[in-house]
XYZ file of C-alpha atoms in Angstrom:
629
model
C 35.489 185.883 267.800
C 36.765 186.329 264.052
C 34.019 185.273 261.363
C 34.088 184.284 257.831
C 31.217 185.428 255.747
C 29.167 186.371 258.963
C 29.975 182.825 260.233
C 32.056 182.223 263.388
C 35.322 180.305 262.486
C 34.454 177.405 264.857
C 31.323 176.576 263.310
C 32.505 176.950 259.845
C 35.163 174.374 260.344
C 32.533 172.020 262.009
C 30.264 172.484 258.781
C 33.511 171.706 256.601
C 34.154 168.613 258.769
C 30.784 167.289 258.481
C 30.637 167.878 254.558
C 34.102 166.077 254.042
C 33.167 162.915 256.042
C 30.052 162.608 254.349
C 31.537 163.053 250.965
C 34.356 160.346 251.893
C 31.476 158.051 253.163
C 29.580 158.177 249.937
C 32.761 157.624 247.928
C 33.874 154.664 250.032
C 30.219 152.995 249.630
C 30.272 153.353 245.821
C 34.043 152.609 244.932
C 35.066 149.046 245.295
C 38.889 148.342 244.863
C 38.500 144.397 244.507
C 35.319 143.013 244.722
C 31.936 143.729 243.467
C 28.432 142.362 245.270
C 25.129 141.987 243.209
C 21.772 141.094 243.853
C 19.390 139.475 241.749
C 17.717 142.893 240.686
C 20.869 144.333 239.749
C 21.945 141.352 237.656
C 18.552 141.572 235.863
C 18.831 145.328 235.168
C 22.398 144.329 233.623
C 21.117 142.011 231.566
C 23.097 139.159 232.708
C 26.216 140.399 231.698
C 28.246 139.198 234.468
C 31.164 136.906 233.046
C 31.391 134.492 235.680
C 28.608 131.522 236.126
C 25.739 132.173 238.396
C 22.660 130.197 239.152
C 19.119 131.449 239.281
C 19.020 130.431 242.947
C 22.312 131.528 244.114
C 22.029 135.112 245.079
C 23.581 137.293 246.210
C 26.668 136.943 243.953
C 30.035 138.462 244.269
C 33.027 138.673 242.151
C 36.319 139.536 242.963
C 39.864 140.430 241.368
C 42.329 139.721 244.385
C 46.239 139.910 245.068
C 45.811 139.496 248.784
C 42.860 136.842 249.252
C 42.657 137.389 253.121
C 42.375 141.335 252.740
C 40.446 141.823 249.751
C 37.564 139.278 250.535
C 36.585 141.789 253.209
C 34.607 143.603 250.743
C 32.366 140.637 249.969
C 29.048 140.383 251.910
C 29.002 137.367 254.563
C 25.711 136.230 253.020
C 26.838 135.759 249.220
C 25.993 132.502 247.646
C 28.063 132.676 244.661
C 31.516 133.638 244.637
C 33.649 133.840 241.620
C 37.485 135.004 242.215
C 40.449 135.718 239.826
C 43.289 134.644 242.132
C 46.574 136.618 241.632
C 47.505 135.265 244.896
C 50.049 132.615 245.656
C 48.601 130.584 248.276
C 45.153 129.695 249.527
C 45.510 129.279 253.146
C 43.476 127.230 255.605
C 39.916 128.689 255.962
C 40.365 131.060 253.494
C 36.527 131.272 252.807
C 35.182 130.530 256.356
C 33.464 133.748 256.407
C 30.898 132.718 253.845
C 29.017 129.850 255.533
C 26.085 130.347 252.900
C 28.581 130.013 250.022
C 26.938 127.304 247.544
C 29.152 127.816 244.309
C 32.791 128.763 244.466
C 34.713 129.741 241.051
C 38.435 130.098 241.571
C 40.659 130.955 238.258
C 44.340 131.059 239.770
C 46.894 131.065 237.056
C 49.624 131.984 239.774
C 48.586 129.602 242.402
C 51.252 127.451 243.767
C 49.734 125.814 246.756
C 46.582 125.092 248.131
C 46.664 124.317 252.112
C 44.732 121.526 253.742
C 41.434 122.525 255.135
C 41.410 125.515 252.694
C 37.694 125.085 252.069
C 36.652 124.466 255.670
C 33.555 126.555 257.094
C 31.575 125.896 254.016
C 28.920 123.317 254.763
C 26.726 124.275 252.017
C 29.181 124.237 249.229
C 27.638 122.009 246.554
C 29.893 123.186 243.375
C 33.709 124.168 243.131
C 35.535 125.061 240.046
C 39.262 125.378 240.308
C 41.278 126.587 237.219
C 44.925 126.316 237.603
C 46.169 127.440 234.148
C 43.982 128.357 230.786
C 46.313 126.440 228.312
C 48.073 123.567 229.802
C 48.822 122.038 233.004
C 51.353 123.168 235.751
C 52.834 122.142 238.997
C 50.538 122.834 241.925
C 51.015 121.668 245.414
C 47.826 120.286 246.834
C 47.827 119.309 250.382
C 45.956 115.990 251.314
C 43.625 117.289 253.200
C 42.566 120.141 250.550
C 39.025 119.064 250.467
C 38.336 118.230 254.161
C 34.782 119.317 255.185
C 33.368 119.088 251.830
C 31.187 115.811 252.395
C 28.276 117.532 250.877
C 29.963 118.669 247.807
C 28.275 117.142 244.445
C 30.083 118.923 241.579
C 33.891 119.363 241.398
C 35.637 120.868 238.309
C 39.366 120.875 238.027
C 41.439 122.400 235.090
C 45.280 122.467 234.406
C 46.331 120.604 237.544
C 49.105 118.211 236.964
C 47.682 114.977 238.369
C 50.710 112.565 238.651
C 51.965 113.145 241.862
C 49.026 114.404 243.823
C 48.280 112.668 246.978
C 46.160 109.476 246.817
C 44.270 110.894 249.731
C 42.967 114.004 248.141
C 39.528 112.915 246.923
C 38.764 110.823 250.384
C 36.377 113.380 251.789
C 34.285 113.803 248.702
C 31.976 110.709 249.465
C 29.068 112.722 248.020
C 30.498 113.777 244.896
C 28.349 113.178 241.771
C 29.845 114.983 238.879
C 33.549 115.352 238.492
C 34.949 117.022 235.403
C 38.821 116.805 234.939
C 40.391 118.946 232.129
C 44.230 119.264 230.976
C 45.389 116.986 233.950
C 48.608 115.973 232.338
C 48.206 112.207 232.642
C 48.208 109.450 230.278
C 47.497 106.462 232.259
C 43.558 105.827 233.301
C 44.960 104.035 236.040
C 46.460 107.035 237.819
C 42.850 108.903 237.552
C 40.920 105.954 239.298
C 43.622 105.487 241.904
C 42.592 108.850 243.397
C 39.058 107.717 243.994
C 38.179 106.668 247.351
C 36.175 102.895 247.480
C 33.315 104.893 249.212
C 32.585 107.104 246.116
C 29.567 105.601 245.324
C 27.471 108.420 244.194
C 29.676 109.273 241.306
C 27.258 109.514 238.410
C 29.353 111.552 235.546
C 33.289 111.345 235.002
C 34.523 113.337 232.234
C 38.148 113.584 231.093
C 38.814 116.331 228.760
C 41.608 117.634 226.571
C 43.976 114.863 227.788
C 45.527 111.688 226.313
C 43.004 109.825 228.139
C 39.698 108.556 226.492
C 36.607 110.016 227.580
C 34.602 107.793 230.339
C 30.830 108.213 230.570
C 29.295 106.802 233.813
C 25.453 107.749 233.668
C 22.714 105.933 235.855
C 25.787 103.986 236.973
C 26.526 102.827 233.652
C 30.346 102.811 232.869
C 31.856 102.570 229.390
C 35.635 102.198 229.410
C 37.746 102.322 226.015
C 41.425 101.873 227.429
C 44.543 99.743 226.968
C 44.824 99.862 230.857
C 42.071 99.925 233.397
C 43.978 99.223 236.618
C 45.421 100.620 239.733
C 48.827 99.143 240.837
C 47.654 96.087 238.543
C 44.407 95.961 240.189
C 41.302 95.802 237.939
C 39.565 99.111 238.815
C 36.017 98.016 238.394
C 35.907 97.205 242.179
C 35.571 101.069 242.505
C 32.153 101.001 241.106
C 30.318 98.415 243.203
C 26.643 100.053 242.095
C 27.221 99.374 238.561
C 24.205 98.165 236.680
C 25.820 98.257 233.134
C 29.694 97.986 232.384
C 31.181 97.763 228.828
C 35.184 97.502 228.790
C 37.170 97.581 225.595
C 40.813 97.327 225.349
C 43.108 97.379 222.102
C 45.837 94.912 223.452
C 46.186 93.252 226.619
C 49.564 94.424 227.742
C 49.149 93.784 231.315
C 48.424 90.585 233.080
C 45.399 91.434 235.035
C 43.069 89.548 237.506
C 39.543 90.037 236.222
C 37.702 88.418 239.130
C 36.911 91.899 240.465
C 34.079 91.426 237.980
C 32.418 89.230 240.309
C 31.909 92.106 242.739
C 29.441 93.848 240.855
C 26.373 92.281 242.636
C 23.842 94.773 240.766
C 25.109 94.450 237.384
C 22.604 93.719 234.453
C 24.443 94.173 231.481
C 28.211 93.309 230.821
C 30.177 93.588 227.600
C 34.011 92.752 227.443
C 35.767 93.089 224.258
C 39.793 91.827 223.521
C 40.358 90.843 227.310
C 42.507 87.863 227.684
C 40.790 85.269 229.972
C 43.319 82.554 229.247
C 45.728 84.013 231.507
C 43.210 83.618 234.482
C 44.389 81.082 237.023
C 40.550 80.350 238.190
C 38.216 81.627 235.197
C 35.324 79.955 236.975
C 35.200 82.872 239.502
C 34.968 85.817 236.946
C 31.157 85.631 236.932
C 30.546 84.691 240.273
C 28.061 86.556 242.420
C 26.240 88.012 239.117
C 22.784 86.611 239.784
C 20.980 89.992 238.376
C 22.984 89.643 235.179
C 20.415 89.756 232.071
C 22.879 90.303 228.855
C 26.468 89.135 228.691
C 28.712 89.870 225.525
C 32.083 88.153 224.883
C 33.809 89.403 222.247
C 37.194 88.056 221.594
C 38.219 87.344 225.133
C 40.489 84.549 224.271
C 38.699 81.759 226.201
C 40.078 78.239 225.452
C 36.863 76.822 226.613
C 33.514 77.530 228.404
C 31.884 75.285 231.068
C 29.036 75.326 232.924
C 30.729 75.796 236.210
C 31.792 79.345 234.850
C 27.691 80.230 234.540
C 26.423 78.615 237.534
C 25.356 81.670 239.014
C 23.969 83.589 236.385
C 20.448 82.589 236.888
C 18.641 85.678 235.300
C 20.877 85.630 232.047
C 18.276 86.399 229.203
C 21.031 86.980 226.348
C 24.397 85.516 225.485
C 26.613 86.836 222.639
C 29.898 85.389 221.806
C 32.606 86.128 219.261
C 35.996 84.425 219.312
C 38.541 84.833 216.906
C 40.446 81.507 218.334
C 39.244 78.279 218.400
C 36.593 77.604 221.167
C 35.423 74.621 222.910
C 31.990 74.604 224.701
C 31.812 71.623 227.069
C 28.740 69.588 227.036
C 25.815 71.285 229.366
C 27.495 74.455 229.367
C 24.104 76.280 229.071
C 22.303 73.964 231.544
C 22.783 76.135 234.383
C 21.080 79.258 232.846
C 17.355 78.774 233.480
C 16.296 82.198 232.128
C 18.370 81.777 228.711
C 16.338 82.695 225.708
C 18.678 83.719 222.955
C 22.461 82.648 222.005
C 23.991 84.697 219.498
C 27.078 83.082 217.859
C 28.577 86.194 215.974
C 31.745 84.795 215.088
C 32.879 81.497 216.543
C 35.789 79.352 215.066
C 34.686 76.069 216.928
C 36.906 73.152 216.771
C 35.897 70.250 214.517
C 35.594 67.687 217.399
C 32.474 65.707 217.989
C 32.954 66.984 221.730
C 31.063 70.103 220.233
C 28.394 68.048 218.272
C 26.024 68.210 221.455
C 25.338 71.781 220.663
C 23.504 70.592 217.494
C 21.280 68.237 219.601
C 20.662 70.961 222.291
C 19.840 73.798 219.441
C 17.307 71.450 218.047
C 15.644 70.430 221.215
C 15.733 73.610 223.019
C 12.009 74.930 223.322
C 12.692 77.959 225.107
C 16.177 79.295 223.807
C 16.600 80.517 220.382
C 19.991 79.766 218.794
C 20.975 82.780 216.035
C 23.679 82.436 213.460
C 24.762 78.909 214.075
C 24.385 77.890 210.453
C 27.054 80.777 209.533
C 29.719 79.335 211.934
C 32.985 77.318 211.167
C 35.401 74.850 212.530
C 39.102 74.464 212.154
C 40.179 71.103 210.779
C 43.796 70.456 210.029
C 44.457 74.119 209.314
C 41.260 74.572 207.217
C 38.015 76.281 208.169
C 34.760 74.262 207.456
C 31.142 74.815 207.884
C 30.421 73.815 211.480
C 26.905 72.267 210.803
C 27.841 70.074 207.523
C 31.196 69.031 209.262
C 29.557 67.598 212.434
C 26.707 66.081 210.758
C 29.340 64.095 208.675
C 31.716 63.264 211.320
C 29.672 62.809 214.371
C 26.268 61.442 213.355
C 25.832 57.520 213.693
C 23.683 55.354 211.302
C 21.223 54.816 214.471
C 20.546 58.547 214.609
C 20.044 58.875 210.981
C 17.630 55.835 211.194
C 15.766 57.687 213.966
C 15.629 60.923 212.184
C 14.390 59.032 209.035
C 11.803 57.245 211.143
C 10.923 60.179 213.040
C 10.244 62.253 209.556
C 8.564 59.654 207.735
C 5.938 59.210 211.070
C 5.169 62.898 210.885
C 4.766 62.977 207.042
C 2.436 59.817 207.689
C 0.590 61.708 210.612
C 0.210 65.059 208.677
C -0.933 63.037 205.266
C -3.646 61.135 207.457
C -4.993 64.384 209.022
C -5.355 65.997 205.711
C -6.845 62.950 204.193
C -9.368 62.657 206.873
C -10.072 66.538 206.662
C -10.711 66.802 202.821
C -11.513 63.156 201.826
C -13.410 61.519 204.736
C -16.739 62.213 203.147
C -15.904 61.246 199.378
C -13.864 58.062 200.573
C -17.370 56.880 202.504
C -19.544 57.598 199.441
C -17.109 55.640 197.344
C -16.995 52.824 199.954
C -20.783 52.286 200.307
C -20.858 52.579 196.571
C -18.730 49.845 196.209
C -20.149 47.417 198.672
C -23.759 48.143 197.389
C -22.541 47.297 193.832
C -20.940 44.448 195.137
C -24.223 42.937 197.205
C -26.151 43.657 194.039
C -23.961 41.661 192.120
C -24.102 38.746 194.422
C -27.689 39.032 194.829
C -28.138 39.161 191.099
C -26.312 35.801 190.734
C -28.409 34.144 193.513
C -31.331 34.979 191.920
C -30.192 33.692 188.624
C -29.539 30.689 189.935
C -32.825 30.172 191.754
C -35.066 31.692 188.906
C -33.694 29.458 186.071
C -35.499 30.027 182.983
C -37.778 32.786 183.979
C -38.795 35.425 181.411
C -36.970 38.769 180.976
C -40.228 40.571 181.892
C -40.242 38.438 185.148
C -36.650 39.367 185.922
C -37.507 42.997 185.620
C -40.249 42.794 188.100
C -38.281 40.701 190.446
C -35.491 43.667 190.480
C -38.167 46.325 190.714
C -39.252 44.621 193.852
C -36.107 45.554 195.583
C -36.836 49.374 195.522
C -39.045 49.882 198.561
C -39.544 53.617 198.550
C -40.709 56.146 195.882
C -38.132 58.858 197.390
C -35.911 59.250 200.171
C -36.068 62.655 202.001
C -32.782 64.266 203.012
C -33.691 67.152 205.233
C -32.201 69.192 208.135
C -33.587 68.552 211.781
C -34.334 72.184 211.873
C -36.966 71.485 209.045
C -38.519 68.482 210.530
C -41.601 69.916 211.283
C -42.142 71.177 207.846
C -41.350 67.619 206.317
C -43.616 65.676 208.971
C -46.567 68.376 209.016
C -46.778 69.455 205.360
C -44.665 67.344 202.974
C -45.015 63.708 204.118
C -48.936 64.132 204.583
C -49.315 65.830 201.206
C -47.470 63.026 199.363
C -48.385 60.019 201.148
C -52.117 60.732 202.371
C -53.477 62.867 199.776
C -53.806 62.981 196.147
C -53.066 60.218 193.753
C -50.795 58.347 193.381
C -50.092 58.072 197.051
C -46.281 57.626 197.345
C -44.029 55.875 199.662
C -41.455 58.279 201.344
C -38.304 57.094 203.282
C -37.776 59.390 206.257
C -34.553 58.852 208.576
C -36.542 59.616 211.981
C -38.916 56.842 210.967
C -37.681 54.488 208.534
C -34.124 53.998 209.492
C -33.339 50.542 210.978
C -32.856 50.408 214.615
C -29.280 49.331 215.701
C -27.531 49.968 212.448
C -24.874 52.627 211.698
C -26.201 55.856 210.429
C -23.978 55.566 207.480
C -25.353 52.233 206.519
C -28.777 53.413 207.130
C -28.340 56.478 204.487
C -26.478 54.430 201.644
C -29.158 51.689 201.987
C -32.277 53.875 202.127
C -30.533 55.885 199.022
C -30.281 52.782 196.963
C -33.730 51.503 197.995
C -35.268 54.645 196.923
C -36.392 55.675 193.208
C -35.602 59.205 194.046
C -33.898 61.525 196.586
C -35.420 64.840 197.609
C -33.261 67.301 199.244
C -35.125 70.010 201.079
C -32.493 72.646 201.029
C -32.128 75.452 203.562
C -29.446 77.357 205.448
C -29.419 74.706 208.021
C -28.960 71.900 205.599
C -25.866 73.424 204.112
C -24.224 73.365 207.525
C -25.127 69.838 208.279
C -22.470 67.253 207.731
C -25.019 64.343 207.580
C -26.940 66.383 205.088
C -23.821 67.191 203.164
C -22.973 63.017 203.071
C -26.788 62.129 201.870
C -26.237 64.862 198.821
C -22.870 63.248 197.925
C -24.127 59.851 197.977
C -27.395 60.668 195.913
C -25.124 62.777 193.587
C -22.695 59.911 193.060
C -25.775 57.540 192.205
C -27.042 60.041 190.025
C -23.510 60.195 188.112
C -23.108 56.477 188.199
C -26.583 55.426 186.836
C -27.210 58.257 184.261
C -30.670 58.578 185.584
C -32.821 61.899 186.950
C -32.784 60.554 190.695
C -32.353 63.504 192.428
C -35.013 66.418 193.238
C -33.805 69.632 194.831
C -36.398 71.914 196.759
C -35.172 75.354 198.178
C -36.930 75.885 201.258
C -35.282 78.967 201.993
C -34.174 81.594 199.511
C -30.728 81.287 199.013
C -28.384 83.675 196.991
C -25.966 82.586 194.430
C -23.213 84.175 196.540
C -24.038 81.836 199.589
C -24.235 78.874 197.243
C -20.766 79.429 195.376
C -19.229 77.972 198.645
C -20.921 74.520 198.066
C -19.399 73.802 194.468
C -21.128 70.321 194.100
C -24.523 71.895 195.137
C -24.040 75.156 192.886
C -23.007 72.850 189.719
C -26.110 70.677 190.246
C -28.218 74.160 190.009
C -26.906 75.300 187.219
C -27.201 71.999 185.239
C -30.707 70.939 186.629
C -33.836 72.350 187.386
C -34.952 72.880 190.767
C -38.363 73.514 192.728
C -38.735 76.718 195.013
C -41.148 76.434 198.031
C -43.641 79.498 197.202
C -44.223 81.953 199.993
C -47.674 82.733 198.036
C -50.402 80.061 199.588
C -52.175 80.110 196.246
C -48.716 78.679 194.453
C -48.554 75.907 196.584
C -51.302 73.935 195.131
C -49.316 73.568 191.877
C -46.110 73.169 193.759
C -47.450 70.050 195.340
C -48.873 68.636 192.084
C -45.400 69.239 190.360
C -43.431 67.687 193.326
C -45.953 64.513 193.305
C -45.511 64.223 189.298
C -41.641 64.712 189.383
C -41.459 61.654 191.885
C -43.818 59.431 190.397
C -42.833 59.966 186.899
C -39.166 60.364 187.561
C -38.581 63.313 185.140
C -38.355 66.978 186.770
C -40.339 69.127 184.020
C -38.962 72.002 182.374
C -41.554 74.433 184.112
C -39.640 74.140 187.507
C -38.024 77.010 189.130
C -34.338 78.270 188.525
């Protein structure tokens, strides 16, 4: 047998064959012609430089540049969750990705694609996000079969760019009932209705719709909140709001109402809480009373220049939850009487700008605004009404044209009655005690004058000295003692025994709990007791200052002092009251500044002198200069 380098030829051939197969296997394992597969660790080592989008929980990841979709995708591992494809093939066939049941995100950039067949994405039960980019700068004609999205009931996000939307089948989005986010970019459409005509009625989970780089104004629909700014929001002359039955907030602004539409579709939004309509023409509606029917959850309603000729209560009869109503009208508006009676929850009515008619049929609004306790009417005073092609102030014009004499007299009588009641209340609060004092002073003066005339007639020619003695007999007490019930124990236990039973001269004191006449009013007793006493002794304490009756006694004694110009008032401070506390009682503070007063001594040794001074002052009538101050 021949040999090479000492090895048999057969054995050498076997070794070479094994080496060749080994090298070919290694090359085929590391050289990928169309696709690359990555796992999480590889992407982390690469610094996340892979150009296609991938999520942190969407591993493994594959990226392909294909010319033959069916053949080239054989390089992708079956368990891939994210697949990004640069598509150079012309057609995406039925079930092209069915080999990847775990796929969650599919990104296709196909600048040469001409057709996507029905069922192209079948076999992808876990797919949640799909991105289709048909052109990078503008739109192009791509044929999408009606069932292109079959099997994608669980798809949540769809992004389509560069597709000429007009001409696409109305059934294309029908399977996408779970779609929550839809992004349409460069779709070649100027009519918003063409977009909404593609949406099936059951697409109730759609939260975000974005239209970019098109001639259509973007629509933001968040938490069922829909805001539309468009001249036309209709599909085949049908108001497209019916496609959003779960809306809670809807705003629609149109520049010019070019098309005559029926807006009664608004009544299908049973979950609506906030509604703002701007520049709609409700004057063309055959039955405007049906527009707000069934909106029992609506809380805020804004009608801005919607060209209503009149508003009636039948229009608002189902708006039981409405709290805020805002109105703006550039054309004359008539509010029929009782229009707000069917709105039990209404708290605010805002008239931004309403050109009313100068018609007495609108005068009821003034009466309602004045009498309504629950509802606040804002900016009514700024409104105008149209009168013979002139605009006049609404309030003043209605009052001048529509207010009758009877109404004016009722208003005047009500105002005078309220003013009288307020004056009476203020007078009672601030002047009841001075009034009582003046009343009893006047009555006492009158009684004394009548008594003096009677005595003159009776005594005839008595001497002047006898007259003085007879007048002196009218005085029954040496002193009236004014004190608080809280200090009664000291007055009865200390003051009265000391002055009436001990020392000379013995004094006669008038004490209210002992000497007031039974059955007579307390005010009469106070007045008569003061005027039947030579002196008034006030035992001042903090309780005394808080007593209304003590205050009345002090006022009467003060008035007698000022009227007769005699020192008939003696003040005893039983408590130590600071000047700051005394400042709140102006009359008493003034007396303390002008007159000498006595302090109840805390030292037992000083009390003998206190009783002597007090007895002397009562008996002699003059408070000596040695008193405390």
